[in-house]
Amino acid sequence: MTCKAFKDPALDVLYWQIPSLANLLMCMPRNLWSLNNEEPIVLSFCRTMLRADWIVLQSYALRLRSIYADEPVKMLVDSDALSAVSHYSGTNLLPNLRELRLYHESTCDDLLLRNIVHVPQIYLAPRVTTLSLSNLSSKSLHVLSVAIQRYPLLKTIRLAIRDAVGDELLEMLEGVDTLKSLCSFELVLEDKYTFPLSRMLEALGTLSHLDDILLECSNIDLALPPTFLTSDDNAPAFPALAALYLFSNARQIVHIMHYMRKLPSLTDIFVRFTDLIEDTSVPQAIEALTKALSAAESPIQGIDISFPETGDYSDLVSFHALRPLFRFQQLRSFHLTCFPPPSLDDAMLTELARGLRKLHTLELQWKADAQTNSRPKVTFTGLRALLRHCPNLQHLSLAVDTTVPCNDDYSHTAPSVDDVCHSELKTWEVGDSLIGNADVQRVAITLATWTPHLQDIAVTAEKSSSLTSKAYNARTKAWKQ
């Protein structure tokens, strides 16, 4: 038995978040509802719903804050049952609902979305602030239009559309400018799209509180614009946008940055390149990113660029294409993941460190190069230069060839620290760093001298590593020593 004093707190926790509305309706008397034996499971009423049933439901509905279905919905509610509930609830079934996250499966789309559109007062409570629709069919986009009308307090919209979509998405987004509190917008287009992306960005540009945007789409058929980021007073402004996430092919990113040229408040940008086999415009994309970031009025704090983990992209982009990024001297975080070979060497790392002196976090990982057997080109010479020019660096992910000393007369004695400035480095993810049993003592002396605040060395092979299991275990043992 449980103390009655715990009843309300326990029910608050149990009904704070549920995967579907059916779970809530099942709190009513068992002789009211039934479940079929087919998939999807549908809850229906087997008798008339009475006021006493409503009183029970109401006591539970007040506790609900989130409907969160991050996988295909297991149970749905029959339309007649929803109509019976709405007869008693009116527009107040879920007065405290704040979050609606739904994953749509093709077998459930028709019934679930028909419920939302025809009985919106059940699902679309006026105080909802987060709307997430995953795996949505383009045929069901009308639910977005209904939500925009019913959710005046929306702060976050996340859409993932699984099939081809055209101008109907723009039509369903009409009225988004009325969402004065919207601060986060995510759009994932898993298939082709035919609408002009610029029109959607124009609509989003009117939102004064929008501080982060995520766009994931791919259109390899796009031609590069004739010019990059030319002056245009009619370009949409994003006055509050602080973080931008772009997951796309290089040409698409060039086009996006061509439209998003007014980013006065931007501080962080995350770019993940895709479809590089058919699109070799990475240098132009980085150029477009740099020009857009240069126009920002606030200092850029973080840049995160990643490339596909699989595929051969050797010589796709050179170190020269990265140089414009080094002008952002206030940068605190720089991530470069799965960078195509050839990898960076000591001279390149030194140049990077001289440009980005205020770094706190640095991650440099490149894809394995079969010709060099993935041997890192950075040695302790480059690491020393990095620590010298970036004295505030605290977190590092970098593969280093520790078998190569800084100079010819390197011995087991402690190396000079005159130019290292007592680095603040606390964590180092060594990745595919080379180290042998004969190097352990020298490496330990070096790190103890250069990095007195080092607390953790993470021995994890890079995602693109070509290390065999035996070689990886040998290196791990050496680092643990």
XYZ file of C-alpha atoms in Angstrom:
481
model
C 0.000 0.000 0.000
C 1.061 3.605 -0.644
C 0.463 6.559 1.640
C -2.408 8.730 0.375
C -0.165 11.784 0.712
C 1.838 10.475 -2.251
C -1.177 9.964 -4.511
C -1.226 13.372 -6.213
C 2.583 13.716 -6.601
C 2.742 10.178 -8.013
C -0.073 10.803 -10.494
C 1.543 14.087 -11.531
C 4.684 12.190 -12.483
C 2.860 9.317 -14.170
C 0.688 11.573 -16.316
C 3.208 14.358 -16.942
C 4.067 12.765 -20.312
C 2.252 10.066 -22.299
C 2.891 8.558 -25.772
C -0.666 8.964 -27.079
C -4.063 10.357 -26.135
C -5.389 6.797 -25.824
C -3.246 6.334 -22.717
C -5.097 9.213 -21.069
C -8.592 8.020 -22.018
C -7.849 4.616 -20.545
C -7.989 6.178 -17.069
C -11.797 6.224 -17.386
C -13.901 3.242 -16.235
C -12.986 0.009 -17.990
C -16.554 -0.686 -19.098
C -16.522 2.510 -21.186
C -13.781 1.682 -23.677
C -12.353 -1.262 -25.598
C -9.354 -2.001 -27.815
C -9.407 -3.896 -31.084
C -7.017 -6.762 -31.808
C -5.555 -5.334 -35.010
C -2.731 -2.936 -35.756
C -2.858 -0.086 -35.300
C -4.707 -0.566 -32.021
C -7.718 1.742 -31.852
C -9.523 2.731 -28.664
C -13.286 3.082 -29.060
C -16.213 3.548 -26.675
C -18.599 0.658 -26.123
C -21.239 2.687 -24.296
C -22.323 6.312 -23.950
C -19.869 8.546 -22.139
C -21.447 10.071 -19.021
C -20.681 13.124 -16.923
C -19.225 10.890 -14.207
C -16.725 9.563 -16.781
C -15.796 13.118 -17.703
C -15.133 14.035 -14.068
C -12.664 11.153 -13.812
C -10.965 12.082 -17.093
C -10.725 15.738 -16.141
C -8.831 14.963 -12.926
C -6.128 13.189 -14.954
C -6.102 15.537 -17.959
C -5.105 18.490 -15.790
C -1.821 16.750 -15.017
C -0.747 16.243 -18.628
C 2.100 18.409 -19.938
C 3.456 16.442 -22.887
C 2.286 13.984 -25.557
C 5.578 12.546 -26.739
C 5.558 9.797 -29.376
C 9.125 9.502 -30.681
C 8.282 6.272 -32.523
C 5.241 5.070 -34.502
C 2.054 5.555 -32.502
C 0.941 2.268 -30.945
C -2.627 3.271 -30.059
C -5.077 5.633 -31.702
C -8.490 6.942 -30.686
C -11.668 6.391 -32.684
C -13.236 9.588 -34.053
C -16.577 8.886 -32.370
C -14.831 8.571 -29.003
C -13.078 11.907 -29.542
C -16.395 13.529 -30.426
C -17.920 12.228 -27.203
C -14.996 13.575 -25.176
C -15.130 16.967 -26.907
C -18.833 17.240 -26.020
C -17.835 17.557 -22.362
C -14.392 19.148 -22.670
C -15.098 21.884 -25.193
C -11.715 23.566 -25.735
C -10.334 22.671 -22.301
C -9.494 18.971 -22.328
C -5.739 19.552 -21.984
C -5.423 23.058 -20.507
C -1.866 22.455 -19.271
C -0.460 20.696 -22.336
C 2.830 22.314 -23.384
C 4.393 19.854 -25.817
C 3.087 17.765 -28.715
C 5.613 15.463 -30.407
C 4.226 12.961 -32.889
C 5.896 10.382 -35.115
C 3.715 9.521 -38.096
C 3.635 6.115 -39.681
C 1.932 5.671 -43.044
C -0.546 3.143 -41.615
C -1.629 5.594 -38.889
C -1.528 8.904 -40.730
C -5.104 9.074 -41.955
C -6.837 8.428 -38.662
C -4.492 10.388 -36.395
C -4.304 13.485 -38.567
C -8.004 13.390 -39.303
C -8.545 13.450 -35.537
C -6.316 16.490 -35.130
C -7.948 18.427 -37.962
C -11.569 17.591 -37.228
C -11.339 17.685 -33.430
C -8.532 20.263 -32.943
C -9.679 21.262 -29.452
C -8.628 17.816 -28.221
C -4.998 17.939 -29.356
C -4.347 21.604 -30.009
C -4.451 23.197 -26.580
C -3.828 26.959 -26.677
C -0.887 26.870 -24.260
C 1.261 24.442 -26.261
C 4.766 25.814 -26.864
C 6.452 22.893 -28.691
C 5.163 21.174 -31.850
C 7.173 18.333 -33.377
C 5.901 16.294 -36.350
C 8.307 13.584 -37.516
C 8.067 11.390 -40.617
C 5.181 13.551 -41.830
C 3.627 12.902 -45.228
C 3.258 15.894 -47.554
C -0.404 14.909 -47.883
C -0.872 15.676 -44.193
C 0.669 19.149 -44.102
C -2.716 20.731 -43.393
C -2.233 19.813 -39.739
C 0.575 22.385 -39.635
C -1.760 25.140 -40.762
C -4.284 24.156 -38.094
C -1.578 24.120 -35.429
C -0.328 27.605 -36.351
C -3.857 28.916 -35.900
C -4.452 27.072 -32.614
C -1.027 27.519 -30.972
C -0.443 31.275 -30.536
C 2.242 30.645 -27.885
C 4.397 28.306 -29.978
C 8.118 28.642 -29.271
C 9.423 25.601 -31.161
C 8.391 23.999 -34.465
C 10.079 20.823 -35.718
C 9.026 19.267 -39.039
C 10.432 16.196 -40.773
C 8.732 15.500 -44.117
C 9.403 12.075 -45.568
C 8.351 12.501 -49.214
C 8.587 15.084 -51.992
C 7.008 18.440 -51.194
C 6.239 21.570 -53.175
C 4.520 24.929 -52.734
C 1.930 23.385 -50.422
C 4.430 23.705 -47.568
C 4.669 27.469 -48.129
C 0.891 27.733 -48.098
C 0.663 25.795 -44.838
C 3.276 28.106 -43.288
C 1.175 31.178 -44.002
C 0.438 32.874 -40.733
C 3.728 31.854 -39.129
C 4.474 35.575 -38.764
C 1.709 35.716 -36.141
C 3.737 33.465 -33.824
C 5.446 36.252 -31.937
C 7.080 33.880 -29.439
C 8.580 31.441 -31.965
C 12.296 31.116 -31.222
C 13.253 27.762 -32.788
C 12.424 26.326 -36.239
C 13.625 22.983 -37.613
C 12.820 21.619 -41.061
C 14.049 18.256 -42.372
C 13.209 17.435 -45.994
C 14.027 13.768 -46.496
C 13.056 13.778 -50.179
C 13.148 16.325 -53.002
C 11.462 19.687 -52.738
C 10.309 21.991 -55.518
C 9.386 25.194 -53.695
C 11.764 28.197 -53.637
C 13.608 28.058 -50.334
C 13.997 31.829 -50.386
C 10.246 32.335 -49.862
C 10.267 30.236 -46.718
C 13.288 32.128 -45.392
C 11.517 35.412 -46.092
C 8.623 34.285 -43.892
C 10.973 33.234 -41.097
C 12.908 36.473 -41.386
C 9.898 38.405 -40.072
C 10.098 36.671 -36.665
C 11.866 38.966 -34.227
C 12.499 36.311 -31.542
C 13.732 33.461 -33.753
C 17.158 32.573 -32.344
C 17.936 29.185 -33.934
C 17.170 27.552 -37.282
C 17.921 24.005 -38.451
C 17.600 23.162 -42.153
C 18.293 19.667 -43.457
C 17.727 19.281 -47.177
C 19.571 18.340 -50.322
C 19.292 19.565 -53.885
C 22.278 18.544 -55.992
C 20.619 19.886 -59.143
C 21.126 23.497 -58.067
C 23.579 25.608 -60.016
C 25.863 27.918 -58.095
C 24.685 31.535 -57.909
C 26.575 33.870 -60.255
C 27.806 35.918 -57.281
C 28.070 35.318 -53.572
C 26.251 37.408 -50.999
C 25.869 40.491 -53.128
C 24.295 43.512 -51.474
C 20.530 43.329 -51.429
C 18.400 45.528 -49.207
C 15.439 43.210 -49.769
C 17.175 40.179 -48.242
C 15.345 38.822 -45.173
C 16.752 39.908 -41.846
C 17.133 37.565 -38.898
C 17.695 40.029 -36.072
C 17.757 37.544 -33.175
C 19.209 34.443 -34.877
C 22.081 33.195 -32.713
C 22.572 29.601 -33.946
C 22.270 28.180 -37.471
C 22.358 24.449 -38.307
C 22.754 23.425 -41.960
C 22.819 19.773 -43.043
C 23.017 19.657 -46.816
C 25.163 19.397 -49.903
C 27.610 22.184 -50.661
C 25.641 23.886 -53.454
C 22.521 24.021 -51.339
C 24.478 25.639 -48.524
C 25.793 28.280 -50.917
C 22.202 29.110 -51.885
C 21.010 29.235 -48.281
C 23.785 31.619 -47.274
C 23.048 33.683 -50.383
C 19.612 34.403 -48.912
C 20.648 34.526 -45.249
C 23.113 37.363 -45.536
C 21.802 39.498 -42.680
C 22.696 37.722 -39.452
C 23.639 40.461 -36.991
C 23.258 38.312 -33.845
C 24.746 35.033 -35.074
C 27.307 33.475 -32.711
C 27.358 29.760 -33.627
C 27.096 27.858 -36.911
C 26.987 24.108 -37.485
C 27.447 22.676 -40.996
C 27.282 19.027 -42.036
C 28.102 18.382 -45.683
C 26.274 15.576 -47.500
C 26.237 14.090 -51.029
C 29.813 15.135 -51.746
C 30.345 12.561 -54.474
C 28.003 14.517 -56.743
C 28.808 17.973 -55.396
C 32.340 19.353 -55.219
C 31.483 22.924 -54.265
C 32.784 22.760 -50.682
C 35.314 25.617 -51.139
C 32.555 27.885 -52.475
C 30.302 26.885 -49.561
C 32.984 27.760 -47.000
C 33.557 31.063 -48.807
C 29.828 31.853 -48.624
C 29.748 30.925 -44.922
C 32.735 33.147 -44.188
C 31.251 36.167 -45.924
C 27.956 35.762 -44.111
C 29.685 35.370 -40.748
C 31.851 38.412 -41.421
C 28.709 40.532 -41.671
C 27.566 39.520 -38.180
C 27.697 42.312 -35.630
C 28.287 39.981 -32.677
C 31.566 38.007 -32.387
C 31.391 34.460 -33.730
C 31.832 32.025 -30.829
C 31.581 28.579 -32.419
C 32.111 26.949 -35.828
C 31.388 23.251 -36.342
C 31.971 21.699 -39.792
C 31.695 17.974 -40.488
C 32.013 15.767 -43.555
C 30.554 12.310 -44.323
C 32.178 9.425 -42.484
C 32.088 7.161 -45.557
C 33.221 7.701 -49.141
C 36.469 8.768 -50.780
C 36.732 12.559 -50.775
C 40.504 12.938 -51.059
C 41.608 16.380 -52.256
C 37.996 17.573 -52.248
C 38.911 20.619 -50.189
C 42.334 21.972 -49.247
C 43.607 23.688 -46.134
C 43.616 26.908 -48.145
C 39.800 26.885 -48.174
C 39.791 26.958 -44.356
C 42.050 30.002 -44.009
C 39.226 32.587 -44.209
C 37.730 31.045 -41.058
C 40.815 32.016 -39.074
C 39.831 35.677 -39.197
C 37.262 35.145 -36.431
C 39.671 35.875 -33.625
C 37.025 35.734 -30.864
C 36.213 32.122 -31.722
C 36.012 29.926 -28.609
C 35.037 26.604 -30.199
C 36.187 25.120 -33.518
C 35.211 21.617 -34.654
C 36.364 20.047 -37.926
C 35.244 16.418 -38.227
C 36.086 13.802 -40.895
C 38.005 16.401 -42.904
C 39.081 14.888 -46.259
C 42.776 13.980 -46.618
C 45.486 15.113 -46.840
C 45.451 15.839 -43.120
C 46.824 18.889 -41.354
C 50.501 19.087 -40.453
C 52.513 21.087 -37.916
C 52.744 24.217 -40.089
C 48.997 24.242 -40.754
C 48.161 23.718 -37.078
C 50.495 26.568 -36.157
C 48.777 28.871 -38.651
C 45.378 27.932 -37.245
C 46.515 28.564 -33.681
C 47.924 31.993 -34.540
C 44.574 33.036 -35.987
C 42.324 31.543 -33.289
C 44.152 32.516 -30.106
C 41.083 32.540 -27.824
C 40.025 28.958 -28.428
C 38.681 26.991 -25.467
C 37.685 23.888 -27.470
C 39.342 22.470 -30.565
C 38.428 19.276 -32.427
C 40.363 18.303 -35.554
C 39.628 14.902 -37.057
C 40.286 13.833 -40.606
C 39.389 10.765 -42.610
C 41.872 7.924 -42.831
C 44.251 8.142 -45.789
C 45.058 4.698 -47.173
C 48.275 5.946 -48.808
C 49.794 7.118 -45.518
C 48.141 4.380 -43.436
C 46.359 7.064 -41.406
C 49.608 8.248 -39.773
C 49.060 11.659 -38.151
C 51.165 14.472 -39.597
C 50.946 16.605 -36.472
C 53.806 16.035 -34.018
C 54.740 17.512 -30.643
C 56.154 20.470 -32.552
C 52.656 21.384 -33.746
C 51.120 20.624 -30.342
C 53.610 22.925 -28.633
C 52.767 25.712 -31.085
C 49.061 25.173 -30.461
C 49.447 25.401 -26.684
C 51.723 28.423 -27.008
C 49.353 30.462 -29.187
C 46.114 29.271 -27.489
C 46.828 29.521 -23.748
C 43.086 29.291 -22.879
C 42.586 25.951 -24.647
C 40.860 23.511 -22.272
C 39.451 20.709 -24.443
C 41.311 19.150 -27.365
C 40.521 16.355 -29.802
C 43.547 15.805 -32.029
C 45.669 12.888 -33.232
C 49.408 13.455 -32.747
C 52.435 11.413 -33.758
C 54.188 11.367 -30.378
C 57.029 9.208 -31.701
C 58.560 12.288 -33.348
C 60.274 14.589 -30.800
C 60.293 18.365 -31.030
C 63.969 18.514 -31.961
C 66.974 16.268 -32.507
C 68.378 16.583 -29.002
C 65.128 15.608 -27.269
C 65.946 13.475 -24.233
C 64.210 12.051 -21.201
C 64.638 15.332 -19.382
C 61.819 17.834 -19.235
C 61.580 20.021 -22.360
C 61.618 23.784 -22.201
C 58.341 25.439 -21.209
C 59.393 29.048 -21.761
C 57.014 29.491 -24.705
C 54.097 27.246 -23.640
C 52.599 29.639 -21.057
C 51.357 26.911 -18.686
C 48.454 25.679 -20.806
C 44.984 25.371 -19.252
C 44.340 22.128 -21.164
C 42.109 19.798 -19.087
C 40.995 17.058 -21.491
C 42.616 15.559 -24.582
C 40.953 13.011 -26.837
C 43.976 11.469 -28.527
C 42.116 9.583 -31.275
C 44.588 7.745 -33.524
C 47.675 9.300 -31.938
C 50.827 7.231 -32.419
C 52.643 6.097 -29.281
C 54.913 3.175 -28.486
C 56.142 1.636 -25.265
C 59.489 3.369 -25.720
C 57.759 6.766 -25.915
C 55.692 6.526 -22.736
C 58.170 8.134 -20.320
C 59.079 10.965 -22.679
C 55.417 11.700 -23.485
C 54.514 11.670 -19.779
C 57.294 14.152 -18.960
C 56.279 16.394 -21.828
C 52.596 16.491 -20.915
C 53.316 16.988 -17.210
C 55.467 19.975 -18.134
C 53.270 21.571 -20.789
C 49.825 20.733 -19.393
C 49.900 20.777 -15.576
C 46.083 21.003 -15.449
C 45.449 17.973 -17.678
C 42.832 15.791 -15.963
C 41.797 13.238 -18.566
C 43.198 11.591 -21.699
C 40.418 9.902 -23.675
C 41.630 6.982 -25.782
C 38.976 6.568 -28.466
C 39.642 5.715 -32.090
C 38.272 8.207 -34.587
C 35.104 7.274 -36.484
C 37.069 7.007 -39.710
C 39.949 5.099 -38.091
C 41.624 2.274 -40.000
C 43.220 0.806 -36.854
C 42.959 -2.913 -36.343
C 41.688 -4.150 -33.010
C 45.190 -5.318 -32.025
C 46.805 -1.970 -32.867
C 44.085 -0.072 -31.052
C 44.523 -2.183 -27.912
C 48.293 -1.681 -27.995
C 47.937 2.093 -28.208
C 45.333 2.119 -25.464
C 47.679 0.214 -23.172
C 50.524 2.644 -23.875
C 48.378 5.696 -23.142
C 47.098 4.171 -19.901
C 50.682 3.775 -18.732
